Amino acid sequence: MDHVEKQGHLTGALSGRSLRAADWFQTLRDEICAGFEAIEAEADNTRLAIDNRMKAGKFERQNWQREGGGGGQISVMKGRVFEKVGVNISVVHGTFSEAFREQIPGAEGDGSFWAGGISLVAHPQNPFVPAAHMNTRFVVTSKAWFGGGGDLTPIMPAEKEAAVFHQGFQACCDRHHPDYYTKYKKWCDEYFYLKHRDEPRGAGGIFYDYLDSGDWEADFAFTRDVGQSFANSYNRIVRDTMHHKWTEADRHHQLVRRGRYVEFNLLYDRGTLFGLKTGGNIEAILMSLPPEVRWP
Amino acid sequence: MDHVEKQGHLTGALSGRSLRAADWFQTLRDEICAGFEAIEAEADNTRLAIDNRMKAGKFERQNWQREGGGGGQISVMKGRVFEKVGVNISVVHGTFSEAFREQIPGAEGDGSFWAGGISLVAHPQNPFVPAAHMNTRFVVTSKAWFGGGGDLTPIMPAEKEAAVFHQGFQACCDRHHPDYYTKYKKWCDEYFYLKHRDEPRGAGGIFYDYLDSGDWEADFAFTRDVGQSFANSYNRIVRDTMHHKWTEADRHHQLVRRGRYVEFNLLYDRGTLFGLKTGGNIEAILMSLPPEVRWP
């Protein structure tokens, strides 16, 4: 609750909905970080094919303030399972520039906005542990909506892991609406696509935006479920794969594939480009970039 | 001449000017590649702080065809001085899409274009050898102009090397027009700037575009001089620095700074974004990306 309280002067003027959403993003962050730290602690050094003197990683936190209003908290861990994983939460508010107003629903008027969210990117050490991304957000202009999703980026063949990931999201979606999984899986496939290479970023997942069904409680419940389903599936996938044997050739392949991740985020990712253009926190935005990459 | 002759069916309909420009880009490519291979051969393995079994690098060539018309040749070398250096030449032609016509001078009408050029990016092994970029091109729509330039990206402090680089370009510019150096140095500083980080990409150089002074021969002579001046200065800088001692900490710093290079090229570089959007050759366009990078 620490973060929400500190942001109290920013969120005080907002409705209970924004506060509840911001509070949830922080709770999810805490749960996810605790889960990843537990995995780090469980990992068996003798079975991790890296320098076996490495200790279990712990998250480090860093606050940032946004000049136009609001701020956030970066949690980053550099561990023996997670080479680099960042979990950011933020609550920002202000006024969109004229140029942006046309692009954002409900911002046509005075351009004022509030946005809270959580964003996660994990780049594991072991090439057999897929990289992953998850993000959910609540945005308020003269309209209000939820958005988010999660996607898995395997480096090595990972049919089983992709199935676990999709089954988790399908069950989650089906708990809320019979159309969600089909619709949001397709949106994810279309969004996480490298047009210049004509290839998908990874094994997909779900992606949704502008979700305002008319039942805010239902939309909020779905968004919470997305976050928790992601965490459940991904934790399982990491545990299943983190002790897989790998070679230097696998590692090289991983570093090359990570180049695609960089290309996607800097060329196409809306959140990245939006953040960089609106004076967002550079460290928080580019936390998504992998710790080591090759374009040989 | 091999390349130009092979492109004969493409360039046959063009004026002698386009042929002369295309021929020059190829000649410059040959000179630069020969110069870089000579440096690779001269390097003293016992003084290079890398695996000293490495042999002198040699360029490898690869042709590509553009679906809409034309093609190019990639020359890439992975050596003991140059960790990765690419020198591309291309001659492409066709019709700009409606969306592009407004952005390109003289393309408002039927959108037809011809463009020939050379593009070079060098990422040296040794952090004390600055990275470098050079590009010159001749573009024909209903107008015709030269563009190009070169810039130096030191990783470690390199006042002397930056001075050599700028002196070379200043002397070159001054041979052609008293205003060129001031004007094109400023343009370079403005262009190679990472807005999101509020920092320059490197130590600058010169950048020019839409050069059509009314005297084509003079503009072509300037463009040739830019290419040769770059090669002279950069070869000297590489020879002066390639045996400098460096540490693992210097290498780490180099890999982090290379991240800025990636950010610039994927977020801002007009040539990169233009190429990716117009169906250019991915390998040729992204040859500029460093072989190894870190975002720790």
Tab-separated table of N, CA, C and O in Angstrom, chain A residues 78 84 196-197 262-263 266-267 273 276 282-283 286 289-296, chain B residues 78 84 196-197 262-263 266-267 273 276 282-283 286 289-296:
chain	number	residue	atom	x	y	z
A	78	LYS	N	18.374	-9.279	-11.123
A	78	LYS	CA	19.358	-9.930	-11.989
A	78	LYS	C	19.817	-11.169	-11.259
A	78	LYS	O	20.646	-11.083	-10.345
A	84	LYS	N	17.576	-11.130	-16.297
A	84	LYS	CA	17.088	-9.772	-16.031
A	84	LYS	C	15.565	-9.811	-16.097
A	84	LYS	O	14.997	-10.209	-17.118
A	196	HIS	N	8.730	-6.313	-40.675
A	196	HIS	CA	9.893	-6.240	-41.561
A	196	HIS	C	10.531	-7.610	-41.791
A	196	HIS	O	11.243	-7.808	-42.763
A	197	ARG	N	10.318	-8.540	-40.874
A	197	ARG	CA	10.858	-9.892	-41.041
A	197	ARG	C	9.762	-10.889	-41.385
A	197	ARG	O	10.060	-12.064	-41.613
A	262	VAL	N	14.378	-6.814	-29.306
A	262	VAL	CA	14.771	-5.397	-29.342
A	262	VAL	C	14.146	-4.718	-30.561
A	262	VAL	O	13.588	-3.621	-30.458
A	263	GLU	N	14.250	-5.381	-31.707
A	263	GLU	CA	13.677	-4.792	-32.924
A	263	GLU	C	12.184	-4.518	-32.735
A	263	GLU	O	11.692	-3.440	-33.064
A	266	LEU	N	11.574	-1.501	-30.153
A	266	LEU	CA	11.959	-0.159	-30.593
A	266	LEU	C	11.276	0.264	-31.895
A	266	LEU	O	11.093	1.453	-32.147
A	267	LEU	N	10.896	-0.703	-32.720
A	267	LEU	CA	10.253	-0.340	-33.987
A	267	LEU	C	8.732	-0.253	-33.888
A	267	LEU	O	8.110	0.570	-34.543
A	273	LEU	N	7.120	3.323	-27.608
A	273	LEU	CA	7.189	4.556	-28.401
A	273	LEU	C	6.382	5.668	-27.720
A	273	LEU	O	6.821	6.815	-27.664
A	276	LEU	N	8.418	6.930	-24.715
A	276	LEU	CA	9.583	7.734	-25.079
A	276	LEU	C	9.169	9.106	-25.604
A	276	LEU	O	9.861	10.094	-25.393
A	282	ILE	N	12.962	6.726	-18.844
A	282	ILE	CA	13.736	5.906	-19.800
A	282	ILE	C	14.074	4.537	-19.220
A	282	ILE	O	13.946	3.512	-19.891
A	283	GLU	N	14.533	4.527	-17.974
A	283	GLU	CA	14.941	3.256	-17.373
A	283	GLU	C	13.756	2.300	-17.279
A	283	GLU	O	13.886	1.110	-17.516
A	286	LEU	N	12.755	1.200	-21.024
A	286	LEU	CA	13.720	0.338	-21.712
A	286	LEU	C	14.173	-0.840	-20.849
A	286	LEU	O	15.058	-1.598	-21.252
A	289	LEU	N	14.376	-4.233	-22.513
A	289	LEU	CA	15.429	-4.694	-23.430
A	289	LEU	C	16.303	-5.747	-22.759
A	289	LEU	O	16.629	-5.640	-21.585
A	290	PRO	N	16.686	-6.757	-23.507
A	290	PRO	CA	17.432	-7.884	-22.930
A	290	PRO	C	18.822	-7.458	-22.440
A	290	PRO	O	19.407	-6.519	-22.985
A	291	PRO	N	19.347	-8.169	-21.436
A	291	PRO	CA	20.638	-7.785	-20.863
A	291	PRO	C	21.801	-7.970	-21.830
A	291	PRO	O	22.780	-7.241	-21.749
A	292	GLU	N	21.680	-8.946	-22.718
A	292	GLU	CA	22.763	-9.197	-23.671
A	292	GLU	C	22.135	-9.685	-24.980
A	292	GLU	O	21.221	-10.504	-24.962
A	293	VAL	N	22.651	-9.155	-26.090
A	293	VAL	CA	22.032	-9.382	-27.395
A	293	VAL	C	23.126	-9.485	-28.453
A	293	VAL	O	24.180	-8.864	-28.303
A	294	ARG	N	22.861	-10.246	-29.493
A	294	ARG	CA	23.803	-10.277	-30.621
A	294	ARG	C	23.086	-10.090	-31.955
A	294	ARG	O	22.010	-10.638	-32.164
A	295	TRP	N	23.708	-9.288	-32.809
A	295	TRP	CA	23.359	-9.248	-34.238
A	295	TRP	C	24.633	-9.654	-34.982
A	295	TRP	O	25.409	-8.772	-35.362
A	296	PRO	N	24.876	-10.935	-35.125
A	296	PRO	CA	26.188	-11.373	-35.636
A	296	PRO	C	26.367	-11.053	-37.126
A	296	PRO	O	25.404	-10.776	-37.811
B	78	LYS	N	34.118	-9.854	-40.483
B	78	LYS	CA	34.189	-10.066	-39.037
B	78	LYS	C	35.628	-10.405	-38.714
B	78	LYS	O	36.072	-11.536	-38.931
B	84	LYS	N	32.790	-6.227	-36.479
B	84	LYS	CA	31.801	-6.359	-37.559
B	84	LYS	C	31.789	-5.051	-38.334
B	84	LYS	O	31.558	-3.983	-37.757
B	196	HIS	N	15.204	10.839	-26.662
B	196	HIS	CA	14.662	10.254	-25.425
B	196	HIS	C	15.686	10.261	-24.294
B	196	HIS	O	15.327	10.190	-23.139
B	197	ARG	N	16.968	10.312	-24.629
B	197	ARG	CA	18.003	10.359	-23.592
B	197	ARG	C	18.643	11.740	-23.499
B	197	ARG	O	19.498	11.969	-22.642
B	262	VAL	N	21.950	1.068	-31.202
B	262	VAL	CA	20.752	0.317	-31.600
B	262	VAL	C	19.515	1.191	-31.418
B	262	VAL	O	18.656	1.276	-32.302
B	263	GLU	N	19.427	1.837	-30.259
B	263	GLU	CA	18.264	2.699	-30.007
B	263	GLU	C	18.141	3.754	-31.091
B	263	GLU	O	17.048	3.983	-31.631
B	266	LEU	N	17.050	2.152	-34.603
B	266	LEU	CA	15.689	1.610	-34.702
B	266	LEU	C	14.614	2.646	-34.366
B	266	LEU	O	13.479	2.534	-34.835
B	267	LEU	N	14.958	3.643	-33.559
B	267	LEU	CA	13.953	4.654	-33.198
B	267	LEU	C	13.933	5.845	-34.160
B	267	LEU	O	12.881	6.413	-34.415
B	273	LEU	N	14.422	3.189	-41.060
B	273	LEU	CA	12.962	3.124	-41.049
B	273	LEU	C	12.409	3.138	-42.474
B	273	LEU	O	11.489	2.397	-42.808
B	276	LEU	N	13.036	-0.322	-44.011
B	276	LEU	CA	12.165	-1.369	-43.479
B	276	LEU	C	10.734	-1.210	-43.984
B	276	LEU	O	10.032	-2.190	-44.203
B	282	ILE	N	16.475	-6.752	-45.459
B	282	ILE	CA	16.627	-6.705	-44.000
B	282	ILE	C	18.093	-6.836	-43.584
B	282	ILE	O	18.575	-6.092	-42.730
B	283	GLU	N	18.795	-7.780	-44.195
B	283	GLU	CA	20.189	-7.998	-43.795
B	283	GLU	C	21.036	-6.761	-44.082
B	283	GLU	O	21.894	-6.391	-43.293
B	286	LEU	N	19.868	-3.859	-41.537
B	286	LEU	CA	20.205	-4.078	-40.129
B	286	LEU	C	21.664	-4.506	-39.933
B	286	LEU	O	22.080	-4.803	-38.816
B	289	LEU	N	23.575	-2.849	-37.099
B	289	LEU	CA	23.450	-3.161	-35.671
B	289	LEU	C	24.707	-3.870	-35.170
B	289	LEU	O	25.278	-4.709	-35.857
B	290	PRO	N	25.134	-3.523	-33.966
B	290	PRO	CA	26.393	-4.054	-33.437
B	290	PRO	C	26.324	-5.571	-33.210
B	290	PRO	O	25.253	-6.109	-32.937
B	291	PRO	N	27.473	-6.243	-33.296
B	291	PRO	CA	27.477	-7.698	-33.160
B	291	PRO	C	27.106	-8.168	-31.756
B	291	PRO	O	26.549	-9.241	-31.602
B	292	GLU	N	27.440	-7.366	-30.761
B	292	GLU	CA	27.128	-7.753	-29.384
B	292	GLU	C	26.802	-6.483	-28.594
B	292	GLU	O	27.481	-5.478	-28.731
B	293	VAL	N	25.737	-6.557	-27.791
B	293	VAL	CA	25.208	-5.372	-27.117
B	293	VAL	C	24.712	-5.774	-25.736
B	293	VAL	O	24.292	-6.918	-25.542
B	294	ARG	N	24.766	-4.837	-24.798
B	294	ARG	CA	24.176	-5.096	-23.476
B	294	ARG	C	23.269	-3.941	-23.043
B	294	ARG	O	23.603	-2.786	-23.236
B	295	TRP	N	22.115	-4.336	-22.462
B	295	TRP	CA	21.299	-3.394	-21.688
B	295	TRP	C	21.230	-3.985	-20.275
B	295	TRP	O	20.292	-4.732	-19.972
B	296	PRO	N	22.219	-3.716	-19.444
B	296	PRO	CA	22.308	-4.437	-18.168
B	296	PRO	C	21.213	-4.003	-17.186
B	296	PRO	O	20.598	-2.961	-17.375
